[in-house]
Amino acid sequence: DAGVIQSPRHEVTEMGQEVTLRCKPISGHNSLFWYRQTMMRGLELLIYFNNNVPIDDSGMPEDRFSAKMPNASFSTLKIQPSEPRDSAVYFCASSLAHTGGNIYFGEGSWLTVV
Amino acid sequence: SQKIEQNSEALNIQEGKTATLTCNYTNYSPAYLQWYRQDPGRGPVFLLLIRENEKEKRKERLKVTFDTTLKQSLFHITASQPADSATYLCVLTDSWGKLQFGAGTQVVVTP
């Protein structure tokens, strides 16, 4: 299996621009997670989906962030407008269940907002 | 509030020795606990899961213990190698069923 695939791997954008991060989970996994990692706050869960339905988005920092999962093989995380404090590594992960068990991470999208 | 505590200082260890990492938690009643490894520029990778009724679990040179009375897990890397150098993350499931990651402990194994 190819694992969780994320794109882009690196993105540098100007403040105020829209950023869209993409994720393809492992085939057959029914749960998908978006995490953000920074030195200050570590790994934070932003949102997770089960069977393409958002279950908990309480970790989404504010209305500038939105996530969608139109089908079982694709999800996006969008930031509009982006701000310098959004600079972080954004990880997508998937698993067979949204509670319990191990999850599989992608390689991350490194976002820098200048 | 629920908290996961891992040593924030890097653990420097000589090749061949055993590295021991500690994970302490408060306000969790976990049915299981997990350990992940993260290399620089990469996503975390699952290593081991130990359930509350298991005192110890092993996988190759890795050993994990889980003491629900002390609210502590110990993670051991025996016969450490430079390739073991990475950050190791302790992970618990919170009361809502979501995985919560500790901040991680960096391990540096020198030849």
Short mmCIF file of N, CA, C and O in Angstrom, two decimals, chain A residues 3-59:
data_model
loop_
_atom_site.label_atom_id
_atom_site.label_comp_id
_atom_site.label_asym_id
_atom_site.label_seq_id
_atom_site.Cartn_x
_atom_site.Cartn_y
_atom_site.Cartn_z
N GLY A 3 0.42 4.02 1.49
CA GLY A 3 0.36 4.82 2.70
C GLY A 3 -0.49 6.05 2.50
O GLY A 3 -1.11 6.25 1.45
N VAL A 4 -0.53 6.91 3.50
CA VAL A 4 -1.28 8.15 3.42
C VAL A 4 -0.48 9.14 2.58
O VAL A 4 0.70 9.35 2.83
N ILE A 5 -1.13 9.71 1.60
CA ILE A 5 -0.43 10.61 0.67
C ILE A 5 -0.94 12.03 0.87
O ILE A 5 -2.14 12.28 0.80
N GLN A 6 0.00 12.94 1.09
CA GLN A 6 -0.34 14.34 1.28
C GLN A 6 0.33 15.21 0.23
O GLN A 6 1.42 14.90 -0.23
N SER A 7 -0.35 16.29 -0.09
CA SER A 7 0.24 17.28 -0.98
C SER A 7 -0.29 18.66 -0.63
O SER A 7 -1.43 18.78 -0.13
N PRO A 8 0.48 19.71 -0.84
CA PRO A 8 1.89 19.66 -1.21
C PRO A 8 2.76 19.27 -0.03
O PRO A 8 2.32 19.32 1.11
N ARG A 9 4.00 18.94 -0.27
CA ARG A 9 4.90 18.63 0.83
C ARG A 9 5.39 19.91 1.48
O ARG A 9 5.61 19.96 2.68
N HIS A 10 5.58 20.91 0.69
CA HIS A 10 6.04 22.20 1.20
C HIS A 10 5.25 23.30 0.50
O HIS A 10 5.00 23.21 -0.70
N GLU A 11 4.87 24.30 1.28
CA GLU A 11 4.19 25.45 0.69
C GLU A 11 4.59 26.71 1.43
O GLU A 11 4.56 26.76 2.66
N VAL A 12 4.98 27.69 0.65
CA VAL A 12 5.26 29.02 1.19
C VAL A 12 4.27 29.98 0.55
O VAL A 12 4.15 30.02 -0.67
N THR A 13 3.55 30.70 1.36
CA THR A 13 2.52 31.58 0.83
C THR A 13 2.53 32.90 1.58
O THR A 13 3.06 32.98 2.69
N GLU A 14 1.93 33.88 0.98
CA GLU A 14 1.86 35.19 1.64
C GLU A 14 0.61 35.28 2.50
O GLU A 14 -0.44 34.70 2.17
N MET A 15 0.74 36.03 3.57
CA MET A 15 -0.40 36.25 4.46
C MET A 15 -1.60 36.73 3.67
O MET A 15 -1.47 37.57 2.77
N GLY A 16 -2.75 36.17 3.99
CA GLY A 16 -3.97 36.56 3.31
C GLY A 16 -4.37 35.63 2.18
O GLY A 16 -5.53 35.65 1.74
N GLN A 17 -3.44 34.85 1.72
CA GLN A 17 -3.74 33.92 0.63
C GLN A 17 -4.46 32.68 1.16
O GLN A 17 -4.36 32.31 2.32
N GLU A 18 -5.17 32.03 0.24
CA GLU A 18 -5.83 30.78 0.57
C GLU A 18 -4.86 29.62 0.41
O GLU A 18 -4.09 29.57 -0.56
N VAL A 19 -4.91 28.69 1.36
CA VAL A 19 -4.06 27.50 1.31
C VAL A 19 -4.96 26.28 1.32
O VAL A 19 -5.88 26.19 2.14
N THR A 20 -4.70 25.35 0.43
CA THR A 20 -5.44 24.09 0.42
C THR A 20 -4.47 22.92 0.50
O THR A 20 -3.58 22.78 -0.34
N LEU A 21 -4.64 22.12 1.53
CA LEU A 21 -3.83 20.92 1.73
C LEU A 21 -4.69 19.71 1.39
O LEU A 21 -5.88 19.68 1.71
N ARG A 22 -4.05 18.72 0.79
CA ARG A 22 -4.80 17.57 0.29
C ARG A 22 -4.30 16.27 0.89
O ARG A 22 -3.12 16.15 1.24
N CYS A 23 -5.20 15.32 0.99
CA CYS A 23 -4.85 14.04 1.61
C CYS A 23 -5.60 12.89 0.95
O CYS A 23 -6.81 12.97 0.70
N LYS A 24 -4.86 11.82 0.72
CA LYS A 24 -5.48 10.57 0.25
C LYS A 24 -5.19 9.53 1.32
O LYS A 24 -4.03 9.15 1.52
N PRO A 25 -6.21 9.05 2.02
CA PRO A 25 -5.97 8.07 3.08
C PRO A 25 -5.66 6.70 2.52
O PRO A 25 -5.78 6.46 1.30
N ILE A 26 -5.27 5.80 3.39
CA ILE A 26 -5.03 4.42 3.00
C ILE A 26 -6.37 3.78 2.60
O ILE A 26 -7.37 3.93 3.31
N SER A 27 -6.35 3.08 1.49
CA SER A 27 -7.57 2.45 0.99
C SER A 27 -8.13 1.47 2.03
O SER A 27 -7.39 0.65 2.59
N GLY A 28 -9.43 1.60 2.28
CA GLY A 28 -10.07 0.71 3.25
C GLY A 28 -10.19 1.30 4.63
O GLY A 28 -10.96 0.79 5.47
N HIS A 29 -9.41 2.33 4.91
CA HIS A 29 -9.53 3.00 6.22
C HIS A 29 -10.77 3.88 6.21
O HIS A 29 -11.03 4.60 5.25
N ASN A 30 -11.51 3.84 7.32
CA ASN A 30 -12.74 4.62 7.35
C ASN A 30 -12.66 5.85 8.24
O ASN A 30 -13.64 6.57 8.39
N SER A 31 -11.50 6.08 8.83
CA SER A 31 -11.33 7.28 9.66
C SER A 31 -10.15 8.09 9.14
O SER A 31 -9.13 7.53 8.77
N LEU A 32 -10.35 9.40 9.14
CA LEU A 32 -9.29 10.30 8.68
C LEU A 32 -9.15 11.45 9.66
O LEU A 32 -10.13 11.97 10.17
N PHE A 33 -7.90 11.81 9.90
CA PHE A 33 -7.57 12.82 10.89
C PHE A 33 -6.69 13.89 10.27
O PHE A 33 -5.83 13.59 9.44
N TRP A 34 -6.88 15.11 10.70
CA TRP A 34 -5.96 16.21 10.38
C TRP A 34 -5.34 16.68 11.70
O TRP A 34 -6.05 17.05 12.64
N TYR A 35 -3.99 16.67 11.73
CA TYR A 35 -3.25 17.15 12.88
C TYR A 35 -2.37 18.33 12.45
O TYR A 35 -1.98 18.45 11.29
N ARG A 36 -2.05 19.16 13.43
CA ARG A 36 -1.08 20.23 13.23
C ARG A 36 0.02 20.07 14.25
O ARG A 36 -0.25 19.79 15.43
N GLN A 37 1.27 20.25 13.83
CA GLN A 37 2.40 20.12 14.75
C GLN A 37 3.25 21.37 14.73
O GLN A 37 3.69 21.83 13.67
N THR A 38 3.50 21.91 15.90
CA THR A 38 4.42 23.03 16.08
C THR A 38 5.33 22.72 17.25
O THR A 38 5.03 21.85 18.07
N MET A 39 6.42 23.44 17.32
CA MET A 39 7.35 23.24 18.43
C MET A 39 6.67 23.58 19.75
O MET A 39 6.87 22.91 20.76
N MET A 40 5.88 24.63 19.74
CA MET A 40 5.28 25.12 20.98
C MET A 40 4.16 24.21 21.48
O MET A 40 4.04 23.99 22.69
N ARG A 41 3.35 23.69 20.60
CA ARG A 41 2.13 23.01 21.01
C ARG A 41 2.12 21.52 20.69
O ARG A 41 1.16 20.81 21.03
N GLY A 42 3.19 21.03 20.03
CA GLY A 42 3.22 19.61 19.71
C GLY A 42 2.18 19.24 18.68
O GLY A 42 1.79 20.07 17.84
N LEU A 43 1.72 18.00 18.75
CA LEU A 43 0.72 17.50 17.81
C LEU A 43 -0.68 17.81 18.34
O LEU A 43 -1.05 17.37 19.42
N GLU A 44 -1.46 18.50 17.54
CA GLU A 44 -2.83 18.84 17.94
C GLU A 44 -3.80 18.28 16.91
O GLU A 44 -3.61 18.48 15.70
N LEU A 45 -4.83 17.63 17.39
CA LEU A 45 -5.87 17.14 16.49
C LEU A 45 -6.78 18.29 16.10
O LEU A 45 -7.35 18.97 16.96
N LEU A 46 -6.92 18.50 14.81
CA LEU A 46 -7.78 19.58 14.32
C LEU A 46 -9.20 19.09 14.08
O LEU A 46 -10.17 19.68 14.54
N ILE A 47 -9.31 17.97 13.37
CA ILE A 47 -10.62 17.44 13.01
C ILE A 47 -10.47 15.99 12.62
O ILE A 47 -9.39 15.58 12.18
N TYR A 48 -11.52 15.20 12.83
CA TYR A 48 -11.47 13.86 12.27
C TYR A 48 -12.82 13.46 11.69
O TYR A 48 -13.87 13.96 12.11
N PHE A 49 -12.74 12.62 10.71
CA PHE A 49 -13.89 12.13 9.95
C PHE A 49 -14.03 10.62 10.16
O PHE A 49 -13.02 9.90 10.27
N ASN A 50 -15.25 10.17 10.22
CA ASN A 50 -15.51 8.74 10.22
C ASN A 50 -16.52 8.48 9.10
O ASN A 50 -17.60 9.08 9.08
N ASN A 51 -16.15 7.58 8.20
CA ASN A 51 -17.01 7.32 7.03
C ASN A 51 -17.40 8.61 6.32
O ASN A 51 -18.57 8.82 5.97
N ASN A 52 -16.42 9.48 6.13
CA ASN A 52 -16.54 10.73 5.38
C ASN A 52 -17.33 11.81 6.12
O ASN A 52 -17.52 12.91 5.57
N VAL A 53 -17.79 11.54 7.32
CA VAL A 53 -18.58 12.51 8.07
C VAL A 53 -17.71 13.13 9.16
O VAL A 53 -17.06 12.40 9.91
N PRO A 54 -17.70 14.47 9.26
CA PRO A 54 -16.93 15.09 10.34
C PRO A 54 -17.53 14.75 11.70
O PRO A 54 -18.71 14.98 11.94
N ILE A 55 -16.73 14.17 12.58
CA ILE A 55 -17.21 13.73 13.88
C ILE A 55 -16.92 14.79 14.94
O ILE A 55 -17.74 15.07 15.80
N ASP A 56 -15.73 15.34 14.89
CA ASP A 56 -15.33 16.30 15.91
C ASP A 56 -14.39 17.32 15.29
O ASP A 56 -13.31 16.96 14.83
N ASP A 57 -14.83 18.55 15.24
CA ASP A 57 -13.98 19.61 14.70
C ASP A 57 -13.62 20.62 15.78
O ASP A 57 -13.28 21.77 15.48
N SER A 58 -13.69 20.20 17.02
CA SER A 58 -13.45 21.12 18.14
C SER A 58 -12.01 21.62 18.17
O SER A 58 -11.72 22.64 18.79
N GLY A 59 -11.11 20.93 17.48
CA GLY A 59 -9.73 21.36 17.44
C GLY A 59 -9.42 22.38 16.36
O GLY A 59 -8.32 22.93 16.33
#
